[in-house]
Tab-separated table of C-alpha atoms and ligand atoms in Angstrom:
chain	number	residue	atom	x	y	z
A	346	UNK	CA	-192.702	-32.746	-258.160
A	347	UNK	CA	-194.524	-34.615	-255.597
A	348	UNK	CA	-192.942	-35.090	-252.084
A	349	UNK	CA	-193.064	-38.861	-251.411
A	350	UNK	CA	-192.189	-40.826	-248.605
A	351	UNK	CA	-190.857	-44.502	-248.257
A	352	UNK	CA	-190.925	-46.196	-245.190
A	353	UNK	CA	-187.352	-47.536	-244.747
A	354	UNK	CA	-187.520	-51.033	-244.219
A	355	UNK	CA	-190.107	-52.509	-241.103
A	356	UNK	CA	-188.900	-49.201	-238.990
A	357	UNK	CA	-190.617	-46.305	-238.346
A	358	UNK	CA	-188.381	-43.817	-239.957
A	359	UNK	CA	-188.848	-43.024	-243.864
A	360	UNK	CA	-186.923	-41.693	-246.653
A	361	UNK	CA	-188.070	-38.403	-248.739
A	362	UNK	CA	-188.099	-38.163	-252.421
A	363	UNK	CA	-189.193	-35.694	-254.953
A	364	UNK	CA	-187.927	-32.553	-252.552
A	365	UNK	CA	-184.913	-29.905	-253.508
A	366	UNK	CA	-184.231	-28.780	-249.947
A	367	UNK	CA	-181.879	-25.998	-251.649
A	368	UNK	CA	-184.946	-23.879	-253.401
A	369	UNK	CA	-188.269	-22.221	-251.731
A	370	UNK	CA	-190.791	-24.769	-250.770
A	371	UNK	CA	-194.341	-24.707	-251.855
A	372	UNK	CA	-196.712	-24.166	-249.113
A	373	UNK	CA	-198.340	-28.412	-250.022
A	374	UNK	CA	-194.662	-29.363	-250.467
A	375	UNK	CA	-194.214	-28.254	-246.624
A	376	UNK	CA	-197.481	-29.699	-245.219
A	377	UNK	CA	-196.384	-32.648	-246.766
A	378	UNK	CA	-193.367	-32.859	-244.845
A	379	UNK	CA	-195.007	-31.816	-241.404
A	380	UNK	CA	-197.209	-35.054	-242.220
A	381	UNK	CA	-194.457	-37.260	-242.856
A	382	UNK	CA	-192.951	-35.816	-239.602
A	383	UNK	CA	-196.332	-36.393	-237.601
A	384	UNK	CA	-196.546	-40.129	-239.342
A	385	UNK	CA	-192.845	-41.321	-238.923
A	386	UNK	CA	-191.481	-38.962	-236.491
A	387	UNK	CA	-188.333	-39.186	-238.136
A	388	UNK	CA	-187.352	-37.980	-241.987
A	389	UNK	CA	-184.371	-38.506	-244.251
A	390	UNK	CA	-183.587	-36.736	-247.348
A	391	UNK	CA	-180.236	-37.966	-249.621
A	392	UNK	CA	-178.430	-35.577	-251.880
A	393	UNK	CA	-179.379	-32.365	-250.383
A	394	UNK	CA	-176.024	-29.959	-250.893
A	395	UNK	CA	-176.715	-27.214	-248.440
A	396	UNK	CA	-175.111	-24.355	-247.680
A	397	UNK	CA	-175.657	-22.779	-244.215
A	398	UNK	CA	-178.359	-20.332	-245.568
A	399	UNK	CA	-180.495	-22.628	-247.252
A	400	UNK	CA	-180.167	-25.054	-244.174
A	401	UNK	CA	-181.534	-22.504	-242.482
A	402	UNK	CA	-183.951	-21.141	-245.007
A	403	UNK	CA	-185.648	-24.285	-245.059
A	404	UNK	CA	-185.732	-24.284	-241.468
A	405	UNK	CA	-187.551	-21.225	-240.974
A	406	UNK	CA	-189.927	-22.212	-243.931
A	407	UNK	CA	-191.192	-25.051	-241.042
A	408	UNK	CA	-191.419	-23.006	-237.984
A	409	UNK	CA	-189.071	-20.390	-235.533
A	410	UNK	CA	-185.580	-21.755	-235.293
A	411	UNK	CA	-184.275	-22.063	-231.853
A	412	UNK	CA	-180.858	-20.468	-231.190
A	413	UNK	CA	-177.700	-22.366	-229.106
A	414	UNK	CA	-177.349	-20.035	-226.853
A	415	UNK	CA	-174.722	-21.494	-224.037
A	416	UNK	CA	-175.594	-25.286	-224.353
A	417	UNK	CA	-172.468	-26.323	-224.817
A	418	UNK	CA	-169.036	-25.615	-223.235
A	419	UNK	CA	-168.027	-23.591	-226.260
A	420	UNK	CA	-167.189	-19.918	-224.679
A	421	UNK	CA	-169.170	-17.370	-226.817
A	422	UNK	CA	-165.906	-16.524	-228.850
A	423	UNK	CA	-165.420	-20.337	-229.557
A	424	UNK	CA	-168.156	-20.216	-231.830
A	425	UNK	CA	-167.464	-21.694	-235.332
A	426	UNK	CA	-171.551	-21.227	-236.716
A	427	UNK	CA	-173.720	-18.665	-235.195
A	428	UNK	CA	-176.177	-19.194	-232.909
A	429	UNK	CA	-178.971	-20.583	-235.292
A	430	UNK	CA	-177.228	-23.363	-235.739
A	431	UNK	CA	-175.877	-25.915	-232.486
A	432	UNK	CA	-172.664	-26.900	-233.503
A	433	UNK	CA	-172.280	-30.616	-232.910
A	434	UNK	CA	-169.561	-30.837	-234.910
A	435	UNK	CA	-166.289	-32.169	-233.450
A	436	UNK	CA	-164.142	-28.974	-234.461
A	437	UNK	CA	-163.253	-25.827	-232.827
A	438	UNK	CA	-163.646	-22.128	-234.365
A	439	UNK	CA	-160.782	-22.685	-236.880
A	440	UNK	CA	-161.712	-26.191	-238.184
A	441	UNK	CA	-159.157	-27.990	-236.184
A	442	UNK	CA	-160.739	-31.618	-234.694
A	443	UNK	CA	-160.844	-31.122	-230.636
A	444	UNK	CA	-158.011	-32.990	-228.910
A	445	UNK	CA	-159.044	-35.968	-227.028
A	446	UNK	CA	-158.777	-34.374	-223.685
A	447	UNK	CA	-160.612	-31.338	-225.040
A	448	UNK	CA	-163.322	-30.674	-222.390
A	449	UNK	CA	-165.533	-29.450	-225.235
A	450	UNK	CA	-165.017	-32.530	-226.819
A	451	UNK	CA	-165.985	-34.856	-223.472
A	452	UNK	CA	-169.011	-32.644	-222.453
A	453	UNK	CA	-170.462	-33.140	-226.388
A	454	UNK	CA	-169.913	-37.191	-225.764
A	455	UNK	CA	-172.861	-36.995	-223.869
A	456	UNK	CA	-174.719	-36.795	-227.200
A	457	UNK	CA	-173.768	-40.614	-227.341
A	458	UNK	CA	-176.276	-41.442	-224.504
A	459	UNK	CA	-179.798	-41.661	-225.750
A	460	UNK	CA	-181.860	-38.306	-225.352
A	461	UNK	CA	-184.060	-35.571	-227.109
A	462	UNK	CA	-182.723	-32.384	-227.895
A	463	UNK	CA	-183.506	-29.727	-225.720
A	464	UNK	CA	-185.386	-31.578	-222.998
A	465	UNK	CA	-183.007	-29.866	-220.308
A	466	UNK	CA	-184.942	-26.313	-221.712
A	467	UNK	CA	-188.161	-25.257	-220.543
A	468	UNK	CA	-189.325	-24.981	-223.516
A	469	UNK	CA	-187.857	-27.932	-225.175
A	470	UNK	CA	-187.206	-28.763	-229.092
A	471	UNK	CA	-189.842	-29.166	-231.984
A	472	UNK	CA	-187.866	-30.704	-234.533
A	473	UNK	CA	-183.970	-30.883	-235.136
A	474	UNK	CA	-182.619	-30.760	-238.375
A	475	UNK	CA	-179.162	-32.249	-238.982
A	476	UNK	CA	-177.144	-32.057	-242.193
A	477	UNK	CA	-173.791	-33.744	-242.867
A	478	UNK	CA	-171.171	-31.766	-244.675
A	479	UNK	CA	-168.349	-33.821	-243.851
A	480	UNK	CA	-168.372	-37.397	-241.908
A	481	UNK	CA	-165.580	-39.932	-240.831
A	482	UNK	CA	-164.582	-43.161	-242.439
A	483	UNK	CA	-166.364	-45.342	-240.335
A	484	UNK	CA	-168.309	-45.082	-237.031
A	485	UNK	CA	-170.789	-41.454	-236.331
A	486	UNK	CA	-174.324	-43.609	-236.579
A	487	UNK	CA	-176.764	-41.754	-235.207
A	488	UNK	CA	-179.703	-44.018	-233.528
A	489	UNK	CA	-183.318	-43.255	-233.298
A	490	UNK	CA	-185.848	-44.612	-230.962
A	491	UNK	CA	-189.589	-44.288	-231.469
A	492	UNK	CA	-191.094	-42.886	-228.386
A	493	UNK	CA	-194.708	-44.061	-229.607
A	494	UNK	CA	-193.940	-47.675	-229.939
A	495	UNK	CA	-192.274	-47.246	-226.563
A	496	UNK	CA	-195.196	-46.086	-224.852
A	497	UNK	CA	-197.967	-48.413	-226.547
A	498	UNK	CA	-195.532	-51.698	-225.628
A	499	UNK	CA	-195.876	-50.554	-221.913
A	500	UNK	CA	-197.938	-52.709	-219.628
A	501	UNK	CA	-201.563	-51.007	-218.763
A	502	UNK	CA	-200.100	-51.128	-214.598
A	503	UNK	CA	-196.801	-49.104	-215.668
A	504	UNK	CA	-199.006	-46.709	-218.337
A	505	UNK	CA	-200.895	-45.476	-215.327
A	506	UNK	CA	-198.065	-45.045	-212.714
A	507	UNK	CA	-196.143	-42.765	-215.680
A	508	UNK	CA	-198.721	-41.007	-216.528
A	509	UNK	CA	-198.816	-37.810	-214.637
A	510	UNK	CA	-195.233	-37.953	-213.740
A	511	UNK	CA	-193.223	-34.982	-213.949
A	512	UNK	CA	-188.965	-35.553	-214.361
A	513	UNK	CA	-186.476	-32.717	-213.877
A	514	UNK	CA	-184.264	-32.733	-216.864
A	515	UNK	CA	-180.329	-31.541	-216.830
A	516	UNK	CA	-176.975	-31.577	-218.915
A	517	UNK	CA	-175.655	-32.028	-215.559
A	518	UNK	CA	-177.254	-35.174	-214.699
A	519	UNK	CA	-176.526	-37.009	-218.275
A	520	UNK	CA	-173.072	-35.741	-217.973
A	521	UNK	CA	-172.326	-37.448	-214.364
A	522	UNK	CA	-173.364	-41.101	-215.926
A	523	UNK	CA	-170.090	-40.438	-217.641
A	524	UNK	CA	-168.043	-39.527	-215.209
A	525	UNK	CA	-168.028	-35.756	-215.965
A	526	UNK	CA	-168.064	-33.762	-212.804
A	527	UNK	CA	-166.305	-30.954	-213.000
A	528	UNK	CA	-168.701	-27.863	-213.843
A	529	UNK	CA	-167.834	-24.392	-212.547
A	530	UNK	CA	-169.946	-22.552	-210.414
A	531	UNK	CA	-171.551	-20.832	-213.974
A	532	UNK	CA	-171.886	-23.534	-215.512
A	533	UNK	CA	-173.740	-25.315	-212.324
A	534	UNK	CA	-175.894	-22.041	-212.480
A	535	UNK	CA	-176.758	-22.251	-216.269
A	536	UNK	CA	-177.476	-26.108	-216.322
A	537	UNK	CA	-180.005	-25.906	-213.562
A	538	UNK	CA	-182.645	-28.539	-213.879
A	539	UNK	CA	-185.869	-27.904	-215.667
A	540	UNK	CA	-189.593	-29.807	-215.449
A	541	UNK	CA	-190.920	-32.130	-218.329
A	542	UNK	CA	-194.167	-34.448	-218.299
A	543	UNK	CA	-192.911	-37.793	-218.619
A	544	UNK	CA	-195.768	-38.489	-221.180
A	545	UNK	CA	-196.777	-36.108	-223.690
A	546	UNK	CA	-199.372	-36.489	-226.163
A	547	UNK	CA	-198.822	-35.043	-229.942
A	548	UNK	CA	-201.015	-32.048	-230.708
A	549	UNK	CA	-201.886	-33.225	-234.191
A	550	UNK	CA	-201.862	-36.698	-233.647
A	551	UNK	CA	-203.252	-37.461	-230.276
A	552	UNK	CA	-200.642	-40.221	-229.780
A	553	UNK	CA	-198.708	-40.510	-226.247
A	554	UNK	CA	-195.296	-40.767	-226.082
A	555	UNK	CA	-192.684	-41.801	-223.410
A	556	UNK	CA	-190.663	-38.184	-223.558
A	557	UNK	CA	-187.347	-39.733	-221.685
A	558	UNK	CA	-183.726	-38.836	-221.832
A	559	UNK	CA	-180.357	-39.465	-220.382
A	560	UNK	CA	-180.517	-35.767	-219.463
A	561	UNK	CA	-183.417	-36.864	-216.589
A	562	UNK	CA	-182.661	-36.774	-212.775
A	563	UNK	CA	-184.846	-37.326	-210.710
A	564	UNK	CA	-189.021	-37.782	-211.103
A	565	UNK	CA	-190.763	-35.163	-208.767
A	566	UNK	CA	-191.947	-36.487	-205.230
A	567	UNK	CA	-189.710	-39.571	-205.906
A	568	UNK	CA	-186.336	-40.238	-204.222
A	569	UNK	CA	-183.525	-40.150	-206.122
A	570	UNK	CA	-182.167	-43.357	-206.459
A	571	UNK	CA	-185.187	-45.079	-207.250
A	572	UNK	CA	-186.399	-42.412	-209.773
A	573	UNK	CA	-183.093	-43.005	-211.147
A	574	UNK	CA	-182.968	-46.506	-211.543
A	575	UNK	CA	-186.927	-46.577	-213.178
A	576	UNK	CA	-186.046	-44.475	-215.766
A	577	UNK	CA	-182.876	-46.358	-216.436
A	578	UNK	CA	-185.562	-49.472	-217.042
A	579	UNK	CA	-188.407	-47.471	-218.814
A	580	UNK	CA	-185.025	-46.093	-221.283
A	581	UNK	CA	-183.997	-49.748	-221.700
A	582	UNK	CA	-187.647	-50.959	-222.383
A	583	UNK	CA	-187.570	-47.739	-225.059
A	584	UNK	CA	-184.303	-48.741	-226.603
A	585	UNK	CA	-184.814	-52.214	-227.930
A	586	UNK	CA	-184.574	-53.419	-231.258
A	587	UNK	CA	-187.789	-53.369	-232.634
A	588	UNK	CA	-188.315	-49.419	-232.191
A	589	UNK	CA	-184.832	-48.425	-233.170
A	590	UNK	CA	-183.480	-46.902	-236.832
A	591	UNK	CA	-179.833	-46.674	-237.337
A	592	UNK	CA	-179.197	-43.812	-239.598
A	593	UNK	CA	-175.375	-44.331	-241.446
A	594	UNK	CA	-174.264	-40.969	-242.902
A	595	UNK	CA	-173.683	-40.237	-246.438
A	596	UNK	CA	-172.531	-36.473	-247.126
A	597	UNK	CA	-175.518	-34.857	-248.326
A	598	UNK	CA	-178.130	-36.460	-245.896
A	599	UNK	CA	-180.416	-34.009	-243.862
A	600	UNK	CA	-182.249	-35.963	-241.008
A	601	UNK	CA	-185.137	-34.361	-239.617
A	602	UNK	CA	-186.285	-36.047	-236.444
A	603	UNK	CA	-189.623	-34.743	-234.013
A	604	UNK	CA	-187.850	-34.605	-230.453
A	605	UNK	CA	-191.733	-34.453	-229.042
A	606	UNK	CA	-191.598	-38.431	-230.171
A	607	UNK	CA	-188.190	-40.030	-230.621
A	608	UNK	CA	-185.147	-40.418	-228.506
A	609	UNK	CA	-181.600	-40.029	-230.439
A	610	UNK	CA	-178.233	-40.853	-229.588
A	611	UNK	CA	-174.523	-40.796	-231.737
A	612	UNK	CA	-172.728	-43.192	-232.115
A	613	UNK	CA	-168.570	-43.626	-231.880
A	614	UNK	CA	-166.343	-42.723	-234.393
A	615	UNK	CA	-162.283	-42.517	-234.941
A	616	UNK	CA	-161.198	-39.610	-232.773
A	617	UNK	CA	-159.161	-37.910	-235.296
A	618	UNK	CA	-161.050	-37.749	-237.925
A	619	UNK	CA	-163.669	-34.319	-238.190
A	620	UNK	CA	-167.211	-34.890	-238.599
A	621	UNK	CA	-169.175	-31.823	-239.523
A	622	UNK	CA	-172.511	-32.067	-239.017
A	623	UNK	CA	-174.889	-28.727	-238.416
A	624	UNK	CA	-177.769	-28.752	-236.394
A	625	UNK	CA	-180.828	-26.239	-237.119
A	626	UNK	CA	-183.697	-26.981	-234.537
A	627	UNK	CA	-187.490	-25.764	-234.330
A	628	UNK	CA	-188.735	-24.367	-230.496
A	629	UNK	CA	-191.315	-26.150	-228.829
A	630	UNK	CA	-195.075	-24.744	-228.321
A	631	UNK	CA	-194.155	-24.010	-224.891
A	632	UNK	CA	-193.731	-25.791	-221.342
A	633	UNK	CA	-194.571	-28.857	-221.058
A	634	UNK	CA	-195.639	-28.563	-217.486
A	635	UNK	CA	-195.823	-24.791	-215.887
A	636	UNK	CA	-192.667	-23.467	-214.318
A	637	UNK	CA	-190.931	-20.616	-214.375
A	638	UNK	CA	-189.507	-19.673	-218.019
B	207	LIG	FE1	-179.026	-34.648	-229.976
């Protein structure tokens, strides 16, 4: 079968057909897919029925899968998937749905501001891979902005003041816009900030991209409150409309997005209900700016 793709609707994302994510890939199958990913930056697939190991099997059959190594609150023996896959699920180890004061639970709604995955590593994300196994009755969007669009709608003044522009990226600082303060000394330690170029250009494209998250603090050489307060207006300028897709969940769905290009966020859903959803993610090439590993 051939591996098609459909552009869904006048946004940038695009549907997949003609693919069995559960079997092998062929080796044109999967550089068809990279090329859908380098076109439309983000991918969805219906009807896949994966298990863990296939999830991950086609993972690895796209690049080296980036473990969740304490990214989240979860204490190592909290862990309900191991570390290939991050867990952004809304269930502890035995399946139970967090309470509502679960500190796991309000450290993880920070997924609902917009960001890209990884950006607070020094080596941030390739691509993530998400796969629903179980979602709620209504509610759990997830949200995709397109990073390219972003950048090309910028005025020519504001594309040269970003340009070289280096942020320092941090759970930390996307967890105070929520009003969650209260990290321990490790976890202050762990979350330190790391460096990102605020532009990147794709390495088999050429295309720039705004790379921007909630998870940014401060811009180098800027003070804080007014690097703060331009990247809450070059996010806003990134976030309207036109460049957005609003992916609703159907069990089944895998949603590939490239973090390199796109901004994400999750959307509300009823507290009590579970919503299983498994995360595999590629590593990056490296740094985006030299620092310390
Ligand atoms: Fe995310």
């Amino acid at each position: 079968m051939f591996v098609t793709t459909r552009q869904i609707g006048p946004c940038f994302a695009a549907e997949v057909d003609g693919v069995d994510l559960t079997k092998p890939l062929s080796e044109e199958e999967i550089a068809a897919i990279h090329d859908g990913m380098n076109r439309h930056a983000v991918l969805v697939f219906h009807d896949q029925p994966l298990t863990d190991e296939q999830q991950l099997a086609y993972t690895r059959s796209l690049g080296e899968i980036e473990h969740a190594i304490g990214t989240s609150l979860r204490a190592p023996d909290e862990y309900r998937l191991p570390t290939t896959f991050a867990d952004v699920s809304n269930l502890d180890k035995n399946n139970r749905v967090y309470a509502r004061d679960d500190r796991r639970r309000l450290f993880a709604i920070g997924n609902r501001l917009w960001h890209s995955d990884s950006s607070f590593k020094v080596v941030p994300a390739k691509y993530s891979l998400l796969h629903a196994r179980s979602i709620p009755s209504r509610g759990g969007n997830t949200e995709f902005a397109d990073m390219r669009a972003a950048y090309d709608a910028l005025d020519a003044e504001t594309k040269v003041e970003v340009e070289d522009l280096i942020c320092e990226h941090s759970q930390i600082f996307s967890r105070q816009q929520l009003g969650f303060f209260d990290f321990t000394e490790e976890e202050k330690e762990r979350f330190k900030p790391v460096r990102q170029r605020l532009v990147r250009t794709h390495p088999a494209t050429g295309r720039k991209s705004l790379y921007l998250a909630s998870h940014a603090g401060g811009i180098v050489g800027w003070p804080v409150p007014e690097a703060r307060a331009f990247l809450r207006d070059l996010i806003e300028h990134a976030t309207q409309r036109q460049f957005v897709y609003a992916h609703k969940w159907r069990v089944g769905d895998l949603v590939m997005w490239d973090n390199r290009q796109t901004m994400h966020r999750a959307r509300p859903f009823p507290v009590e209900e579970p919503r299983d959803v498994r995360r595999t993610t590629l590593v990056g090439d490296g740094p985006t700016v030299a620092q310390a590993v």
